[in-house]
Short mmCIF file of C-alpha atoms in Angstrom, two decimals:
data_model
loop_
_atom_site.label_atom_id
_atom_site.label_comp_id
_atom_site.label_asym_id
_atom_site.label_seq_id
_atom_site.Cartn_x
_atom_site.Cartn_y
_atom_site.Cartn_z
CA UNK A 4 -6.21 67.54 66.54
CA UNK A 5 -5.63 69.39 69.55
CA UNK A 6 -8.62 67.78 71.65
CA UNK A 7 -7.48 64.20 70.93
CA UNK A 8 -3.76 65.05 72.16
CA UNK A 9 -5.13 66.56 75.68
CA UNK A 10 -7.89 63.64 76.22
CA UNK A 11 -4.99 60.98 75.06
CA UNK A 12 -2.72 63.31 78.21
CA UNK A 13 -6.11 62.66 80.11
CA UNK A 14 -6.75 59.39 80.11
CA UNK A 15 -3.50 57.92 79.86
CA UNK A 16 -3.30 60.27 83.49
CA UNK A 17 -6.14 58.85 84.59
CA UNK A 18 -5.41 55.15 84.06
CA UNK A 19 -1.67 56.15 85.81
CA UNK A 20 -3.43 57.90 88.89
CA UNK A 21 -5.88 55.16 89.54
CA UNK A 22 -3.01 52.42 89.32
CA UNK A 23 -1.04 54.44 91.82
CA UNK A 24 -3.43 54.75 93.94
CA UNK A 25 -4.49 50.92 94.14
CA UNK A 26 -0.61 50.53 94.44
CA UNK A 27 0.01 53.67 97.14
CA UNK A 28 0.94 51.62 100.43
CA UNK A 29 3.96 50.85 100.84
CA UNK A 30 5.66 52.04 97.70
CA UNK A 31 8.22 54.50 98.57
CA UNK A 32 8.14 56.47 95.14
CA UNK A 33 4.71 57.90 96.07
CA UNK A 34 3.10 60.34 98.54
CA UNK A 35 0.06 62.26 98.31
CA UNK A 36 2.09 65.74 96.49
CA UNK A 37 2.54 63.50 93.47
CA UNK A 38 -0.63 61.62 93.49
CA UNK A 39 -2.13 65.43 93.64
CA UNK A 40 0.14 67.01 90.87
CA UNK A 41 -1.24 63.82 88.36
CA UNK A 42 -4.35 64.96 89.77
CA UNK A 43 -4.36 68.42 88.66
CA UNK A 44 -2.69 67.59 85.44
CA UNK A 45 -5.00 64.54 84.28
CA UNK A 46 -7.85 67.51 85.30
CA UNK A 47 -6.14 69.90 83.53
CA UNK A 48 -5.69 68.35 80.08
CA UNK A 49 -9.18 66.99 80.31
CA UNK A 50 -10.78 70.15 80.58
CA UNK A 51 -8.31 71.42 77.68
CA UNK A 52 -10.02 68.67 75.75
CA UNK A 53 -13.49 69.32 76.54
CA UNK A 54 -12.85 73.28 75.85
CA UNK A 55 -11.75 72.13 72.13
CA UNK A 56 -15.16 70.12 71.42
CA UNK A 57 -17.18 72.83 73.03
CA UNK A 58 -15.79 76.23 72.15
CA UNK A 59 -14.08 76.93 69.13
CA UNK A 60 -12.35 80.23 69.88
CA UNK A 61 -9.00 80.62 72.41
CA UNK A 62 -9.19 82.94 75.73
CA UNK A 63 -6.67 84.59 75.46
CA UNK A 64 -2.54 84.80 74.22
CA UNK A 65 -1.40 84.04 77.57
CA UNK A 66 -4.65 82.60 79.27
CA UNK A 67 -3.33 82.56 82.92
CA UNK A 68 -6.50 81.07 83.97
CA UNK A 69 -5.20 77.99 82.10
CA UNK A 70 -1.44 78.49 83.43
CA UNK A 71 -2.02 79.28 87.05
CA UNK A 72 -2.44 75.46 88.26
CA UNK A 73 1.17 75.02 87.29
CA UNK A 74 2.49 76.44 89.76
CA UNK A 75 0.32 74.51 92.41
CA UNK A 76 1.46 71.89 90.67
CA UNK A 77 5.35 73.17 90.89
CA UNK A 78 4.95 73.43 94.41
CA UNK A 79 3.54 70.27 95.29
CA UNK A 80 6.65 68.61 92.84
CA UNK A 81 8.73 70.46 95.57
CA UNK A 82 7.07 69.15 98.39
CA UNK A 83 7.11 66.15 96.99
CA UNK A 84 11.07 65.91 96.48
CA UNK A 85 11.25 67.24 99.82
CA UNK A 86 9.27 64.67 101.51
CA UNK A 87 11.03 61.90 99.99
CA UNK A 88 14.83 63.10 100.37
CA UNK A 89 14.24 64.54 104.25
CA UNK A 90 11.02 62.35 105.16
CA UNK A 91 10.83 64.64 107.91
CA UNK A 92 7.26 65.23 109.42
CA UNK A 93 5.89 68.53 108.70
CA UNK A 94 2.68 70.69 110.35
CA UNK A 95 -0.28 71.33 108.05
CA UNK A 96 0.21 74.76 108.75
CA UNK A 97 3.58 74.63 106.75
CA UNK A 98 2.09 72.77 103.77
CA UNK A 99 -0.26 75.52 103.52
CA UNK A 100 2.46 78.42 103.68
CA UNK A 101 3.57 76.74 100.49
CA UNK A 102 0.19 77.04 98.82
CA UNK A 103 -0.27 80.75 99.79
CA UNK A 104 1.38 82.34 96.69
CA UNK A 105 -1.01 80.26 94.28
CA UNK A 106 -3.60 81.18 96.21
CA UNK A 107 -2.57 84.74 96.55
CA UNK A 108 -1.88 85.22 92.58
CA UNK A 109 -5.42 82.79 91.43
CA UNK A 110 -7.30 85.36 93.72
CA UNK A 111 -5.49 88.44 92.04
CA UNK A 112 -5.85 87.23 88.78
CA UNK A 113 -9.56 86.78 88.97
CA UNK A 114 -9.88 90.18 90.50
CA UNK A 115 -8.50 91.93 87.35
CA UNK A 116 -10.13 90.13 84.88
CA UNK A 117 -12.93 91.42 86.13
CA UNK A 118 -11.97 94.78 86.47
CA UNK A 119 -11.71 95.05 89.83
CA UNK A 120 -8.48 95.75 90.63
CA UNK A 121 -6.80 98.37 87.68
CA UNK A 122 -3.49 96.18 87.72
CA UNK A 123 -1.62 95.40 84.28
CA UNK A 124 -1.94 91.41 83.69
CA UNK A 125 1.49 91.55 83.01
CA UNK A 126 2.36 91.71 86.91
CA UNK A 127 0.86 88.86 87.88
CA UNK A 128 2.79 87.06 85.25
CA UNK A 129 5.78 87.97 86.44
CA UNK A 130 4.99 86.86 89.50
CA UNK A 131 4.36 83.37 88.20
CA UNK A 132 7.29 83.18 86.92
CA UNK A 133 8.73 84.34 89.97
CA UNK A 134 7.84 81.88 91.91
CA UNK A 135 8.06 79.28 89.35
CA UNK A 136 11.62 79.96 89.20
CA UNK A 137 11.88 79.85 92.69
CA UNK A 138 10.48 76.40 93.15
CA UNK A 139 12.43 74.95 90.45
CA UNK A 140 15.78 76.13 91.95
CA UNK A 141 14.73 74.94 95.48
CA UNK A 142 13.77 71.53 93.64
CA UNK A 143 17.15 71.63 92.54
CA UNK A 144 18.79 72.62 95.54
CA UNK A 145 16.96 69.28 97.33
CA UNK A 146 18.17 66.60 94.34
CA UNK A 147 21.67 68.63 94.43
CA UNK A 148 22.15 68.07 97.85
CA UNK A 149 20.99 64.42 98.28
CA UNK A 150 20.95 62.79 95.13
CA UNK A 151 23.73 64.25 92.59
CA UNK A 152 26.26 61.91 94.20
CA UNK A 153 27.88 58.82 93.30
CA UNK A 154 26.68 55.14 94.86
CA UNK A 155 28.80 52.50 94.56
CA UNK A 156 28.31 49.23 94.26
CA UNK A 157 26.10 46.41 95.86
CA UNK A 158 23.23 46.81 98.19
CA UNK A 159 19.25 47.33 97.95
CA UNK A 160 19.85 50.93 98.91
CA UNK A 161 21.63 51.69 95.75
CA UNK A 162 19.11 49.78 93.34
CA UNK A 163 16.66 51.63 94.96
CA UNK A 164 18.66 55.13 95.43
CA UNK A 165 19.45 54.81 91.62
CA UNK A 166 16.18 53.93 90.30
CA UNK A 167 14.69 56.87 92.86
CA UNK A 168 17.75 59.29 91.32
CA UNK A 169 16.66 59.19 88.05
CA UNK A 170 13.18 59.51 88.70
CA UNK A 171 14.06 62.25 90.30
CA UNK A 172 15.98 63.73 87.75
CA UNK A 173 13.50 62.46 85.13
CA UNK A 174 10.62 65.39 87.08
CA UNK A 175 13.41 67.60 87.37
CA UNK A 176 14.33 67.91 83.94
CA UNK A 177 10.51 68.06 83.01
CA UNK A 178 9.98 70.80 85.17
CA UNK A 179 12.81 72.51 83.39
CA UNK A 180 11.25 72.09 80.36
CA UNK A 181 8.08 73.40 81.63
CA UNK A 182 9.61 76.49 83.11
CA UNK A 183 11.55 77.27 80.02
CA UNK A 184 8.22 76.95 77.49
CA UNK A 185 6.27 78.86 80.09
CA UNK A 186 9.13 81.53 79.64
CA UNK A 187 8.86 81.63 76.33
CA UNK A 188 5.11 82.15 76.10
CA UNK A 189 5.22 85.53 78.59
CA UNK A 190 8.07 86.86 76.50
CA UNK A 191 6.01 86.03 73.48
CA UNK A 192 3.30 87.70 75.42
CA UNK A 193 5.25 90.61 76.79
CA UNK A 194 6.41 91.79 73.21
CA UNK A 195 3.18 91.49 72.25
CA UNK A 196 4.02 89.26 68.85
CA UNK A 197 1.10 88.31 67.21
CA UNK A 198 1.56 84.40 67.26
CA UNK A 199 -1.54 82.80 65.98
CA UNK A 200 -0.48 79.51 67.10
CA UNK A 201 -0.98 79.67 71.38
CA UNK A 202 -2.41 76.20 71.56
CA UNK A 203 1.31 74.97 70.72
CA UNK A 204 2.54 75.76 74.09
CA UNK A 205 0.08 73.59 75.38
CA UNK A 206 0.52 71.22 73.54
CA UNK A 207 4.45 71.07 74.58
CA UNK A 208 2.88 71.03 78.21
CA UNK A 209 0.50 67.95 76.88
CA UNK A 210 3.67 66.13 75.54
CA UNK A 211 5.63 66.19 78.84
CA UNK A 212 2.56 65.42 80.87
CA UNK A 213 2.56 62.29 78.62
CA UNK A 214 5.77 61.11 78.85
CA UNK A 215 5.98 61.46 82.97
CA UNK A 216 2.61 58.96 82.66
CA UNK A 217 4.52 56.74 80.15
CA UNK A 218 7.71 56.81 82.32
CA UNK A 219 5.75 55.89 85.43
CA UNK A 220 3.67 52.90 83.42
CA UNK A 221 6.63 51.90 82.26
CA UNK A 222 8.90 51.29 85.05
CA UNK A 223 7.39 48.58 87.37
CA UNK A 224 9.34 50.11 90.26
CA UNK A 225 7.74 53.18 90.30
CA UNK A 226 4.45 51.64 89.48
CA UNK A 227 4.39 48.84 92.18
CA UNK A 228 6.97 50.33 94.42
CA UNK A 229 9.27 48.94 96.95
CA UNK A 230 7.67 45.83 97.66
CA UNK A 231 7.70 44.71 93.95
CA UNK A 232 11.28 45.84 93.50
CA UNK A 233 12.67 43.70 96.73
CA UNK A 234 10.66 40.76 95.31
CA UNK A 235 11.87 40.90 91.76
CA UNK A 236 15.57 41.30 93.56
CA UNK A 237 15.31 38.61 95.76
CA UNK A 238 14.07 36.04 93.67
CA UNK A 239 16.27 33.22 93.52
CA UNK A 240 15.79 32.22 89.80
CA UNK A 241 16.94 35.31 89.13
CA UNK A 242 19.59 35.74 91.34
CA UNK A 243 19.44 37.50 94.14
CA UNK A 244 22.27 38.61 95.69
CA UNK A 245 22.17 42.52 95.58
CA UNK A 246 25.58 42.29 94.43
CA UNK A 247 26.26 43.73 90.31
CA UNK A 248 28.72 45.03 88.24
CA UNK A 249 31.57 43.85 90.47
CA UNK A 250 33.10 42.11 87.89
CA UNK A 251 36.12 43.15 85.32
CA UNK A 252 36.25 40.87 82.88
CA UNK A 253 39.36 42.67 81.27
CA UNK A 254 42.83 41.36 81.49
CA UNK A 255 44.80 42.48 83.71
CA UNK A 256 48.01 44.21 82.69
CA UNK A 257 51.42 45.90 83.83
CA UNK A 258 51.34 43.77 86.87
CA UNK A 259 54.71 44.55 88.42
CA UNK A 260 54.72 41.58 90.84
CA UNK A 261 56.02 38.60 88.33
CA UNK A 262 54.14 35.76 90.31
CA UNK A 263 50.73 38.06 89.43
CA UNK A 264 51.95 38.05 86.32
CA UNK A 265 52.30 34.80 85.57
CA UNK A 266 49.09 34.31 86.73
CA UNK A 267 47.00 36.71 84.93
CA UNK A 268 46.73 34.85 81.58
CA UNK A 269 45.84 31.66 83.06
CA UNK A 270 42.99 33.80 85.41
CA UNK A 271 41.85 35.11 82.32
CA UNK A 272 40.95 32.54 80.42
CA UNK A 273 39.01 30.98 83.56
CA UNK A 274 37.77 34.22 84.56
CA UNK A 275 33.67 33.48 83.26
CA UNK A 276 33.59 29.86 84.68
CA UNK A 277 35.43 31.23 88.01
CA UNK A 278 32.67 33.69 88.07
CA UNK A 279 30.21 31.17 87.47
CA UNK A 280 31.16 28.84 90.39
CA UNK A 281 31.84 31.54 92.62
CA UNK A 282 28.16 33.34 92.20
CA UNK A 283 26.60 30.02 92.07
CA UNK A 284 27.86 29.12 95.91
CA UNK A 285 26.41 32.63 96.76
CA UNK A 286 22.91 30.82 97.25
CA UNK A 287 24.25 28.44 99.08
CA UNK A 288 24.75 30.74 101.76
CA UNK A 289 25.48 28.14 104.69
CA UNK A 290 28.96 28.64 103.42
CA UNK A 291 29.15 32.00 104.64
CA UNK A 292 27.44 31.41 108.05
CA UNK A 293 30.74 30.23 109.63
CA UNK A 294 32.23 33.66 110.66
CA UNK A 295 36.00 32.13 110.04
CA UNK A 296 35.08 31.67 106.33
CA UNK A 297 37.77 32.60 104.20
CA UNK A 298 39.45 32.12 100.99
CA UNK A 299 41.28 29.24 101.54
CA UNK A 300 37.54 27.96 102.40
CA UNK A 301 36.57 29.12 99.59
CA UNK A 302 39.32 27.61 97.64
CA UNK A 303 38.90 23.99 98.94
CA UNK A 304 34.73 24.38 98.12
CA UNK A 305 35.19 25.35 94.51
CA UNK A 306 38.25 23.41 93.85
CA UNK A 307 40.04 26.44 92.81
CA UNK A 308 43.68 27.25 93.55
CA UNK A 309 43.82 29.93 96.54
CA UNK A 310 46.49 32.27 94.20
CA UNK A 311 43.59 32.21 91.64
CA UNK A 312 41.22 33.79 93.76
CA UNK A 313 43.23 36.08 95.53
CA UNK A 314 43.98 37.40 92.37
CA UNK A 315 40.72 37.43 90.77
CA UNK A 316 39.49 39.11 93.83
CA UNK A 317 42.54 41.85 93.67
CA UNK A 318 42.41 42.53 89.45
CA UNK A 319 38.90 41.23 88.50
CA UNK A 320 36.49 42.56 91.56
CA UNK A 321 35.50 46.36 92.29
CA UNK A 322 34.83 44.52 96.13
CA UNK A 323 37.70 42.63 98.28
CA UNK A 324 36.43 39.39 99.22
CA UNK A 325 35.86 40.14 103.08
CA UNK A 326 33.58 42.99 101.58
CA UNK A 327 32.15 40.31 99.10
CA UNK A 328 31.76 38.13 101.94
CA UNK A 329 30.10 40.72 104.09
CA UNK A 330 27.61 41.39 101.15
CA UNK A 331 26.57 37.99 100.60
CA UNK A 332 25.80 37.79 104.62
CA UNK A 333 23.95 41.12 104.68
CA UNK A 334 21.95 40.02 101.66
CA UNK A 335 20.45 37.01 104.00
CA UNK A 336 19.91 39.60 107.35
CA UNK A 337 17.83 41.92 104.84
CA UNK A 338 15.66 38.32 103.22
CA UNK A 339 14.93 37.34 107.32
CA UNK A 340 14.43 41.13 107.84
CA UNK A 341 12.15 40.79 105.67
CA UNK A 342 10.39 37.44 106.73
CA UNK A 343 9.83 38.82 110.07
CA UNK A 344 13.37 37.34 112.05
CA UNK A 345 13.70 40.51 113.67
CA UNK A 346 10.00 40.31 115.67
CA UNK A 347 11.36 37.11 117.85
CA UNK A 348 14.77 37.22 117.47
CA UNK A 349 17.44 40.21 118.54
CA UNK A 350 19.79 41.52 116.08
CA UNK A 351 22.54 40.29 117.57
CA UNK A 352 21.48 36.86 117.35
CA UNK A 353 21.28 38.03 113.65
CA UNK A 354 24.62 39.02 113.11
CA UNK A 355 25.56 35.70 114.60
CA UNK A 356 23.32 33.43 112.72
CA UNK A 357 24.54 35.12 109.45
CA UNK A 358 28.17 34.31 110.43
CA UNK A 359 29.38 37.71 112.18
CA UNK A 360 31.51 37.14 114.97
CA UNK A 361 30.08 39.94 117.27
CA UNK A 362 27.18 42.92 116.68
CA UNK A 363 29.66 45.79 115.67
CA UNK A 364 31.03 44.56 112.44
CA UNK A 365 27.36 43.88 111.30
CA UNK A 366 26.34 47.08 112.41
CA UNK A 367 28.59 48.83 109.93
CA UNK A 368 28.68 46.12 106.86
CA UNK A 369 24.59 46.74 107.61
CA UNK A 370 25.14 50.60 106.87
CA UNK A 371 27.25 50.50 104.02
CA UNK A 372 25.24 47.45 102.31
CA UNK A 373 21.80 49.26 103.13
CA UNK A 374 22.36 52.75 103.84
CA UNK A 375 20.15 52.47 107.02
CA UNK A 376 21.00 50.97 110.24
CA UNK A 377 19.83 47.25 111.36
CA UNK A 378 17.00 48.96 113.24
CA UNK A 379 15.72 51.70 110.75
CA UNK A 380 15.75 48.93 107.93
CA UNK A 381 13.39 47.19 110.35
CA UNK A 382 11.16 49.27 111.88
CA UNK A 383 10.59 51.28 108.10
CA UNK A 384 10.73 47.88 105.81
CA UNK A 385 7.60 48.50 104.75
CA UNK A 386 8.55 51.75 102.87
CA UNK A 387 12.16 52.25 103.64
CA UNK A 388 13.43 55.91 103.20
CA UNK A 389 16.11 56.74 101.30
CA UNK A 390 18.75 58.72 103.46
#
């Protein structure tokens, strides 16, 4: 029973690990601490399998030989968060600083169980669960910082930010679980309870391995990365303005002003098919090019009264429409972005093409939209960081 649930963990970490690997460049959800850590853990629950077909008996209560890799893997989950949040460049020599404890307590461990060193088992233990503990909170201290935050809104930056964030979270919270069973087992171990059943522990450990591979087969994102994501975004038949849950398709009430008022049953009742029309002239974006585009424009297109947009856009839109407007034109600078506009063409010539009267407006509707600058989006478009 056992053997089939750690060679399942196996090989569906196998078939995950050689996908990501055939999927590595350019996807901003992977670097080489996570491709490791499915590594070690596809390793791991393989040789867990192959123990139960070949040797019938368990090491030990609290086999540490068995439990040590976790906390390589822990620490390369940290550097891992790390890497992504502050994609800061880092020496070899501080990598390694981070591996010294596992090597330290792998070489310590080995040296008692073979008598060497006349140190209770116990202590080393402790010291896993130490550090553990002190990897998990650092972990935390990373997502805390930099992704525990509300995004609002439109842009690539926050499809991406809040599939990343939950990702994220979704290790996070599987590393809690970890530390938590792990914590269990010593003080199962520690009060020396004669629990007949250690294999369940692993098994808990086999579970959340599994569902981590699931999750990543599972979310195409993840799986294909940044690339597929933009593409799926940006395709036109399925609309791809970057531009969702803007809409509140409520009626709007205790409207002091008794024009408004008036208006807001009659909006109402028009709101979908107002909606409709106005998304549909979204992708015909030579609308927007002409930087004195406004609602009266707007109005006259879509044969829509001016008061019924201005109010739509005041009681029925999280976005004003100069912000709508300035999403719609930053959604075309990141599509020639991404054709390549940018290697003939200066960005200012981009903000004007896409109907910005001047550079410094575009500039900041570019930050807001994208969380990176004209420039960064450029140079790192082919795995953007998330700031």
């Amino acid at each position: 029973m056992f053997k089939i649930l750690f060679l399942f963990t196996s090989s569906i970490g196998f078939v995950t690990l050689l996908l990501l690997i055939s999927r590595a460049k350019n996807n901003v959800f992977l670097n080489k601490y996570l491709l490791m850590s499915f590594f070690l853990i596809t390793v791991k629950f393989f040789l867990l399998g192959i123990r139960d077909i070949f040797f019938s008996e368990y090491c030990s209560n609290f086999d540490l030989i068995t439990n040590l890799p976790g906390l390589l893997i822990i620490i390369l989950l940290y550097l891992y968060f790390e890497d992504l949040v502050k994609n800061k460049k880092r020496t070899i020599f501080n990598d390694l600083l981070h591996f010294f404890a596992f090597f330290f307590l792998y070489l310590l461990t080995l040296l008692i169980y073979q008598g060497i060193l006349n140190i209770s088992i116990k202590f080393c233990v402790g010291l896993f669960i130490i550090y553990f503990f002190y990897y998990l909170v650092m972990s935390y201290l990373i997502l805390k910082n930099k992704y525990c935050r509300d995004t609002n809104n439109i842009t690539i930056k926050n499809k991406q930010h809040t599939i990343l964030r939950h990702w994220m979270l979704f290790l996070f919270i599987c590393m809690v679980f970890v530390f938590i069973r792990t914590l269990i087992e010593f003080v199962i171990y520690e009060l020396n309870v004669n629990f007949k059943h250690s294999d369940i522990f692993l098994i808990i450990s086999s579970i959340i391995a599994s569902m981590i591979f699931i999750k990543v087969l599972m979310t195409p994102e993840i799986l294909y990365g940044y690339t597929f994501l933009t593409n799926r975004l940006t395709d036109v038949n399925k609309k791809n303005i970057l531009i969702t849950n803007i809409w509140i398709k409520k009626l709007a009430l205790n409207i002091a002003n008794v024009q408004e008022n008036n208006l807001s049953e009659i909006v109402f009742q028009n709101l979908d098919n107002y909606i409709s029309e106005i998304e549909s002239l979204e992708f015909s974006y030579k609308n927007y090019k002409n930087p004195d585009f406004g609602l009266i424009d707007l109005s006259n297109l879509l044969s829509i009264p001016k008061s019924h947009l201005s109010f739509l856009f005041k009681h029925h839109c999280t976005l004003s429409f100069t912000n709508y407007k300035n999403a719609v034109r930053i959604n075309e600078a990141v599509k020639l972005i991404e054709e390549g506009y940018l290697k003939t063409n200066t960005i200012e010539s981009l903000a004007k093409d896409i109907g910005f009267s001047s550079y410094s407006p575009f500039y900041t509707s570019f930050k807001i939209n994208t969380g990176l600058t004209p420039q960064e989006y450029f140079l790192n478009k082919e795995k953007i960081a998330v700031l």
